[in-house]
Short mmCIF file of C-alpha atoms in Angstrom, two decimals:
data_model
loop_
_atom_site.label_atom_id
_atom_site.label_comp_id
_atom_site.label_asym_id
_atom_site.label_seq_id
_atom_site.Cartn_x
_atom_site.Cartn_y
_atom_site.Cartn_z
CA UNK A 1 -25.51 36.42 -8.29
CA UNK A 2 -25.57 39.13 -11.03
CA UNK A 3 -23.38 38.31 -13.97
CA UNK A 4 -22.17 41.14 -16.30
CA UNK A 5 -21.28 39.61 -19.73
CA UNK A 6 -18.35 41.35 -21.24
CA UNK A 7 -16.75 41.15 -24.56
CA UNK A 8 -13.62 38.84 -25.12
CA UNK A 9 -10.26 40.59 -25.42
CA UNK A 10 -6.93 38.89 -26.14
CA UNK A 11 -3.95 39.74 -24.21
CA UNK A 12 -1.20 37.70 -25.89
CA UNK A 13 -2.41 34.01 -25.39
CA UNK A 14 -4.64 34.97 -22.50
CA UNK A 15 -8.37 35.80 -23.02
CA UNK A 16 -10.24 38.17 -20.85
CA UNK A 17 -13.98 38.61 -20.55
CA UNK A 18 -16.93 36.67 -22.09
CA UNK A 19 -17.24 34.27 -19.20
CA UNK A 20 -13.61 33.25 -19.12
CA UNK A 21 -11.85 32.73 -15.73
CA UNK A 22 -10.79 35.83 -13.80
CA UNK A 23 -7.10 36.38 -14.63
CA UNK A 24 -4.59 37.30 -11.88
CA UNK A 25 -2.02 39.88 -12.61
CA UNK A 26 0.73 41.83 -10.79
CA UNK A 27 3.42 44.55 -11.51
CA UNK A 28 7.12 44.30 -11.38
CA UNK A 29 8.94 46.49 -8.89
CA UNK A 30 12.23 46.20 -10.83
CA UNK A 31 13.70 48.77 -13.28
CA UNK A 32 12.42 47.30 -16.55
CA UNK A 33 15.75 47.79 -18.31
CA UNK A 34 17.45 45.52 -15.71
CA UNK A 35 16.56 42.69 -17.79
CA UNK A 36 17.89 39.96 -15.44
CA UNK A 37 16.22 41.11 -12.21
CA UNK A 38 13.05 41.73 -14.20
CA UNK A 39 12.85 38.28 -15.69
CA UNK A 40 13.75 36.68 -12.34
CA UNK A 41 10.81 38.44 -10.67
CA UNK A 42 8.33 37.59 -13.53
CA UNK A 43 9.57 33.96 -13.25
CA UNK A 44 8.85 33.91 -9.51
CA UNK A 45 5.44 35.57 -10.11
CA UNK A 46 4.46 33.13 -12.74
CA UNK A 47 5.50 30.16 -10.60
CA UNK A 48 3.12 31.56 -7.81
CA UNK A 49 0.20 31.75 -10.24
CA UNK A 50 0.53 35.26 -11.99
CA UNK A 51 -1.04 35.13 -15.47
CA UNK A 52 -0.42 38.71 -16.80
CA UNK A 53 2.53 40.93 -15.72
CA UNK A 54 2.82 44.56 -16.01
CA UNK A 55 6.18 46.54 -16.25
CA UNK A 56 6.87 50.25 -16.07
CA UNK A 57 8.28 52.06 -19.10
CA UNK A 58 10.07 55.23 -18.07
CA UNK A 59 12.51 55.73 -20.75
CA UNK A 60 13.75 54.23 -24.01
CA UNK A 61 15.90 51.72 -22.30
CA UNK A 62 12.75 50.27 -20.63
CA UNK A 63 10.90 50.12 -23.94
CA UNK A 64 13.70 48.43 -25.69
CA UNK A 65 14.12 45.94 -22.98
CA UNK A 66 10.76 44.44 -23.49
CA UNK A 67 11.83 42.44 -26.51
CA UNK A 68 14.53 40.58 -24.62
CA UNK A 69 12.31 40.11 -21.66
CA UNK A 70 9.46 38.67 -23.73
CA UNK A 71 11.89 36.05 -25.17
CA UNK A 72 12.42 34.73 -21.53
CA UNK A 73 9.00 34.63 -20.13
CA UNK A 74 5.73 32.67 -20.83
CA UNK A 75 2.99 35.08 -19.76
CA UNK A 76 1.64 38.09 -21.41
CA UNK A 77 3.54 41.45 -20.80
CA UNK A 78 1.85 44.79 -20.20
CA UNK A 79 3.73 48.04 -20.70
CA UNK A 80 2.68 51.02 -18.38
CA UNK A 81 3.33 54.25 -19.89
CA UNK A 82 2.34 57.85 -19.03
CA UNK A 83 3.01 61.22 -20.75
CA UNK A 84 4.86 59.91 -23.76
CA UNK A 85 3.28 58.64 -26.96
CA UNK A 86 6.66 57.73 -28.38
CA UNK A 87 7.54 55.29 -25.55
CA UNK A 88 4.10 53.78 -25.86
CA UNK A 89 4.83 53.22 -29.70
CA UNK A 90 8.31 51.89 -28.89
CA UNK A 91 7.00 49.51 -26.36
CA UNK A 92 4.31 48.13 -28.79
CA UNK A 93 6.91 47.69 -31.46
CA UNK A 94 9.11 45.89 -29.09
CA UNK A 95 6.37 43.28 -28.43
CA UNK A 96 4.28 44.19 -25.42
CA UNK A 97 0.91 42.31 -25.37
CA UNK A 98 -1.04 45.26 -23.95
CA UNK A 99 -0.28 48.89 -23.07
CA UNK A 100 -1.63 50.84 -20.12
CA UNK A 101 -2.06 54.43 -21.02
CA UNK A 102 -4.06 57.54 -19.93
CA UNK A 103 -5.22 58.98 -23.28
CA UNK A 104 -5.70 62.33 -21.59
CA UNK A 105 -1.90 62.78 -20.83
CA UNK A 106 -0.43 61.29 -24.03
CA UNK A 107 0.05 64.73 -25.61
CA UNK A 108 -3.06 65.54 -27.79
CA UNK A 109 -5.17 63.84 -30.28
CA UNK A 110 -2.56 63.77 -32.99
CA UNK A 111 -0.21 61.77 -30.57
CA UNK A 112 -3.06 59.66 -29.37
CA UNK A 113 -4.04 58.78 -32.99
CA UNK A 114 -0.50 57.73 -33.65
CA UNK A 115 -0.61 55.38 -30.53
CA UNK A 116 -4.08 54.01 -31.61
CA UNK A 117 -2.84 53.25 -35.16
CA UNK A 118 0.14 51.40 -33.53
CA UNK A 119 -2.16 49.38 -31.15
CA UNK A 120 -4.38 48.42 -34.24
CA UNK A 121 -1.41 47.60 -36.38
CA UNK A 122 0.02 45.15 -33.91
CA UNK A 123 -3.42 43.85 -32.85
CA UNK A 124 -2.78 44.36 -29.18
CA UNK A 125 -5.07 45.34 -26.16
CA UNK A 126 -4.95 48.62 -24.15
CA UNK A 127 -6.03 49.40 -20.68
CA UNK A 128 -7.47 52.69 -19.80
CA UNK A 129 -9.28 54.07 -16.83
CA UNK A 130 -9.23 56.35 -13.87
CA UNK A 131 -8.27 56.38 -10.23
CA UNK A 132 -8.85 58.99 -7.63
CA UNK A 133 -5.46 60.63 -8.49
CA UNK A 134 -6.31 60.85 -12.33
CA UNK A 135 -9.89 61.99 -12.50
CA UNK A 136 -10.37 64.39 -15.28
CA UNK A 137 -10.78 67.95 -13.98
CA UNK A 138 -14.10 68.53 -15.62
CA UNK A 139 -15.56 65.45 -13.87
CA UNK A 140 -13.86 66.14 -10.59
CA UNK A 141 -15.43 69.66 -10.61
CA UNK A 142 -18.78 68.35 -11.44
CA UNK A 143 -18.96 65.26 -9.13
CA UNK A 144 -16.18 65.55 -6.66
CA UNK A 145 -14.23 62.43 -5.61
CA UNK A 146 -17.25 60.04 -6.40
CA UNK A 147 -18.02 56.95 -8.52
CA UNK A 148 -19.62 59.15 -11.00
CA UNK A 149 -16.47 61.13 -11.54
CA UNK A 150 -14.27 57.96 -11.87
CA UNK A 151 -16.61 56.35 -14.24
CA UNK A 152 -17.19 59.36 -16.48
CA UNK A 153 -13.53 60.08 -16.51
CA UNK A 154 -12.68 56.40 -17.50
CA UNK A 155 -15.44 56.35 -20.19
CA UNK A 156 -14.13 59.50 -21.74
CA UNK A 157 -10.79 57.87 -22.13
CA UNK A 158 -12.50 54.92 -23.83
CA UNK A 159 -14.28 57.26 -26.11
CA UNK A 160 -10.91 58.85 -27.24
CA UNK A 161 -9.60 55.59 -28.34
CA UNK A 162 -12.84 54.43 -29.92
CA UNK A 163 -12.75 57.54 -32.05
CA UNK A 164 -9.53 56.15 -33.63
CA UNK A 165 -10.93 52.70 -34.06
CA UNK A 166 -9.47 50.94 -31.04
CA UNK A 167 -11.85 48.25 -29.62
CA UNK A 168 -9.64 45.88 -27.80
CA UNK A 169 -10.05 47.83 -24.56
CA UNK A 170 -9.87 46.84 -20.80
CA UNK A 171 -11.15 49.42 -18.30
CA UNK A 172 -10.35 50.09 -14.74
CA UNK A 173 -11.63 52.45 -11.91
CA UNK A 174 -9.75 52.27 -8.76
CA UNK A 175 -9.63 54.13 -5.39
CA UNK A 176 -7.85 53.48 -2.07
CA UNK A 177 -11.31 53.45 -0.52
CA UNK A 178 -12.99 50.20 -0.54
CA UNK A 179 -16.67 51.59 -0.72
CA UNK A 180 -15.63 54.04 -3.56
CA UNK A 181 -13.84 51.18 -5.50
CA UNK A 182 -16.90 48.79 -5.08
CA UNK A 183 -19.49 51.48 -6.03
CA UNK A 184 -17.44 52.74 -9.07
CA UNK A 185 -16.90 49.34 -10.50
CA UNK A 186 -20.56 48.43 -10.10
CA UNK A 187 -21.61 51.62 -11.94
CA UNK A 188 -19.07 51.13 -14.60
CA UNK A 189 -20.40 47.43 -15.21
CA UNK A 190 -23.74 48.83 -15.92
CA UNK A 191 -22.45 51.26 -18.52
CA UNK A 192 -20.16 49.27 -20.69
CA UNK A 193 -19.46 45.64 -21.83
CA UNK A 194 -15.65 45.90 -21.97
CA UNK A 195 -13.65 43.63 -19.74
CA UNK A 196 -13.05 45.21 -16.28
CA UNK A 197 -9.66 45.13 -14.38
CA UNK A 198 -10.48 45.40 -10.69
CA UNK A 199 -8.31 46.36 -7.73
CA UNK A 200 -7.86 48.63 -4.85
CA UNK A 201 -5.13 51.10 -5.60
CA UNK A 202 -2.63 52.28 -2.96
CA UNK A 203 -3.99 49.54 -0.57
CA UNK A 204 -0.96 49.61 1.71
CA UNK A 205 1.17 47.17 3.37
CA UNK A 206 0.39 43.40 3.67
CA UNK A 207 -2.13 43.18 6.38
CA UNK A 208 -4.42 46.11 5.50
CA UNK A 209 -4.00 45.52 1.80
CA UNK A 210 -5.11 41.95 2.21
CA UNK A 211 -8.15 43.13 4.18
CA UNK A 212 -9.13 45.92 1.87
CA UNK A 213 -8.53 43.90 -1.36
CA UNK A 214 -10.58 40.90 -0.03
CA UNK A 215 -13.44 43.19 0.98
CA UNK A 216 -13.62 45.01 -2.27
CA UNK A 217 -12.70 42.36 -4.69
CA UNK A 218 -14.78 39.68 -2.93
CA UNK A 219 -17.86 41.85 -3.09
CA UNK A 220 -17.32 42.57 -6.90
CA UNK A 221 -16.49 39.04 -7.86
CA UNK A 222 -19.72 37.88 -6.06
CA UNK A 223 -21.57 40.32 -8.20
CA UNK A 224 -20.08 38.87 -11.29
CA UNK A 225 -17.95 41.79 -11.91
CA UNK A 226 -14.19 41.67 -12.87
CA UNK A 227 -12.36 39.85 -15.67
CA UNK A 228 -8.91 40.42 -14.28
CA UNK A 229 -7.60 41.54 -11.02
CA UNK A 230 -4.60 42.81 -9.12
CA UNK A 231 -4.18 42.81 -5.41
CA UNK A 232 -1.74 45.75 -4.61
CA UNK A 233 0.56 45.32 -1.67
CA UNK A 234 3.53 47.35 -0.67
CA UNK A 235 5.77 44.28 -0.40
CA UNK A 236 7.14 41.44 -2.51
CA UNK A 237 4.70 41.29 -5.43
CA UNK A 238 4.66 37.45 -5.12
CA UNK A 239 2.34 38.05 -1.96
CA UNK A 240 -0.17 39.60 -4.29
CA UNK A 241 -0.60 36.43 -6.25
CA UNK A 242 -1.24 34.44 -2.99
CA UNK A 243 -3.85 36.69 -1.84
CA UNK A 244 -5.60 36.95 -5.25
CA UNK A 245 -5.74 33.18 -5.45
CA UNK A 246 -7.21 32.98 -2.00
CA UNK A 247 -9.91 35.64 -2.81
CA UNK A 248 -10.80 33.59 -5.96
CA UNK A 249 -11.22 30.52 -3.94
CA UNK A 250 -13.13 32.19 -1.27
CA UNK A 251 -15.77 33.47 -3.62
CA UNK A 252 -15.96 30.18 -5.64
CA UNK A 253 -14.31 31.40 -8.66
CA UNK A 254 -11.55 28.89 -8.40
CA UNK A 255 -12.56 25.48 -7.19
CA UNK A 256 -9.41 23.46 -8.24
CA UNK A 257 -7.72 23.41 -4.92
CA UNK A 258 -7.80 21.65 -1.41
CA UNK A 259 -10.21 23.58 0.84
CA UNK A 260 -8.91 23.07 4.43
CA UNK A 261 -11.60 23.99 6.87
CA UNK A 262 -10.78 24.14 10.58
CA UNK A 263 -12.81 25.29 13.65
CA UNK A 264 -11.30 28.07 15.66
CA UNK A 265 -11.56 25.62 18.72
CA UNK A 266 -12.97 26.16 22.19
CA UNK A 267 -12.84 24.87 25.71
CA UNK A 268 -13.95 21.45 24.37
CA UNK A 269 -10.77 20.98 22.28
CA UNK A 270 -8.43 18.86 24.30
CA UNK A 271 -5.60 18.38 21.67
CA UNK A 272 -3.43 20.62 19.50
CA UNK A 273 -5.78 20.84 16.32
CA UNK A 274 -4.41 24.28 15.48
CA UNK A 275 -1.04 22.91 14.82
CA UNK A 276 -2.32 20.05 12.69
CA UNK A 277 -4.47 22.46 10.63
CA UNK A 278 -1.54 24.57 9.83
CA UNK A 279 0.39 21.52 8.78
CA UNK A 280 -2.23 20.19 6.61
CA UNK A 281 -2.78 23.61 4.92
CA UNK A 282 0.94 23.72 4.01
CA UNK A 283 0.97 20.11 2.84
CA UNK A 284 -1.76 20.52 0.32
CA UNK A 285 -1.27 24.18 -0.82
CA UNK A 286 0.11 23.23 -4.11
CA UNK A 287 -2.39 20.43 -4.98
CA UNK A 288 -4.86 21.35 -7.82
CA UNK A 289 -7.59 19.14 -7.02
CA UNK A 290 -10.98 20.05 -5.70
CA UNK A 291 -11.10 18.48 -2.32
CA UNK A 292 -12.30 19.44 1.06
CA UNK A 293 -10.52 18.48 4.31
CA UNK A 294 -11.46 19.33 7.91
CA UNK A 295 -9.39 19.57 10.96
CA UNK A 296 -11.99 19.82 13.86
CA UNK A 297 -11.46 20.57 17.54
CA UNK A 298 -13.66 18.09 19.17
CA UNK A 299 -15.41 14.66 18.52
CA UNK A 300 -18.60 16.10 19.85
CA UNK A 301 -19.40 18.38 17.02
CA UNK A 302 -16.53 17.90 14.41
CA UNK A 303 -17.81 14.95 12.30
CA UNK A 304 -21.26 16.39 12.12
CA UNK A 305 -20.17 19.93 11.39
CA UNK A 306 -17.75 18.71 8.62
CA UNK A 307 -19.89 16.05 7.07
CA UNK A 308 -19.73 17.61 3.65
CA UNK A 309 -15.85 17.03 3.62
CA UNK A 310 -13.98 14.39 1.75
CA UNK A 311 -11.94 13.71 4.75
CA UNK A 312 -11.64 15.03 8.36
CA UNK A 313 -10.22 14.53 11.73
CA UNK A 314 -11.55 15.46 15.24
CA UNK A 315 -9.89 14.88 18.59
CA UNK A 316 -10.40 14.03 22.22
CA UNK A 317 -7.79 14.18 24.98
CA UNK A 318 -6.15 10.74 24.13
CA UNK A 319 -7.56 9.81 20.78
CA UNK A 320 -8.81 11.15 17.48
CA UNK A 321 -11.31 9.97 14.90
CA UNK A 322 -10.83 10.10 11.19
CA UNK A 323 -14.07 10.48 9.16
CA UNK A 324 -15.27 10.72 5.69
CA UNK A 325 -18.66 12.32 4.92
CA UNK A 326 -19.35 12.70 8.52
CA UNK A 327 -18.99 8.92 9.07
CA UNK A 328 -16.15 7.81 11.36
CA UNK A 329 -13.87 5.37 9.60
CA UNK A 330 -11.13 4.91 12.16
CA UNK A 331 -10.39 5.73 15.83
CA UNK A 332 -6.60 6.31 16.43
CA UNK A 333 -4.48 6.99 19.48
CA UNK A 334 -3.51 10.61 19.80
CA UNK A 335 0.25 9.80 19.22
CA UNK A 336 -0.43 8.32 15.78
CA UNK A 337 -3.18 10.74 14.77
CA UNK A 338 -1.12 13.03 12.70
CA UNK A 339 0.76 10.35 10.68
CA UNK A 340 -2.48 8.33 10.13
CA UNK A 341 -4.27 11.42 9.04
CA UNK A 342 -1.56 12.42 6.45
CA UNK A 343 -1.69 8.82 4.95
CA UNK A 344 -5.27 9.24 4.37
CA UNK A 345 -4.73 12.69 2.79
CA UNK A 346 -2.14 11.17 0.44
CA UNK A 347 -4.49 8.28 -0.54
CA UNK A 348 -7.27 10.89 -1.31
CA UNK A 349 -4.91 13.08 -3.39
CA UNK A 350 -3.62 10.13 -5.45
CA UNK A 351 -7.10 8.61 -6.03
#
């Protein structure tokens, strides 16, 4: 695994980069000035596992709402602003922990300097970057819609901030194409040591967004690329958090959970292992303990295939076997198998 060492950046109380865990973030779909709805959505996202939240700042009311929202939440808040340096400054003055801006559309160097000075005065972070809809024209004309265009565009935005002394920078390069997202992030990782925010933009509705995000972010995380991530889904943003957590677990970045493995079954399976596998997964989904539990289809191959598990079950037509480390510890009647297995799971969790 290649590991790209990035510098550490503070976003409120959360640290990005420098070998810290990959932080999960999402974005509110509410109007920010609707404080009650926004806080309720952030609370639900935090409960699901969101570690950084972003809100849109479209007007003065949104910027002013940040102070009241911050008083009611417990995770860092990022203000997303475009085309208005005054709204960026107002959002910072009202307590946001990071701003998301595009230095190229903030209104010229004088306005950018004012924002940069405010960022430094309040000691907060800033995220800049490029996606396929915001590539600077000079780079689009030179490279087309490619990883080179995205990366050079993002780095130009970084250089504009560096010119005014800003160094707490997080960078992102995003596309709706999985191959382009991956190649762009890989190229960017070779060219800088700032923390990288990774994600597939405009990924779509739940099914396709999950597939695209898993493919792209999984590849990058296995390369050691990515300090914070967002899974973009056109749906309730809480779903983004569940997918992001699953991706981190699948690539080994999060081990503090119960990994339920289950075979897809075949003609040798003579009992309803699929139903039990789903029940077990639901039962342990909130458990933060590094365990591995198996629900296998048949006694012929099950115990051997799952011998690295802390606990497992496999079945025949009228009985099941419960095993640990591949060794059978109990044979139970089919009618009692589910209840007996859940008792063993509870014992394992409480050990």
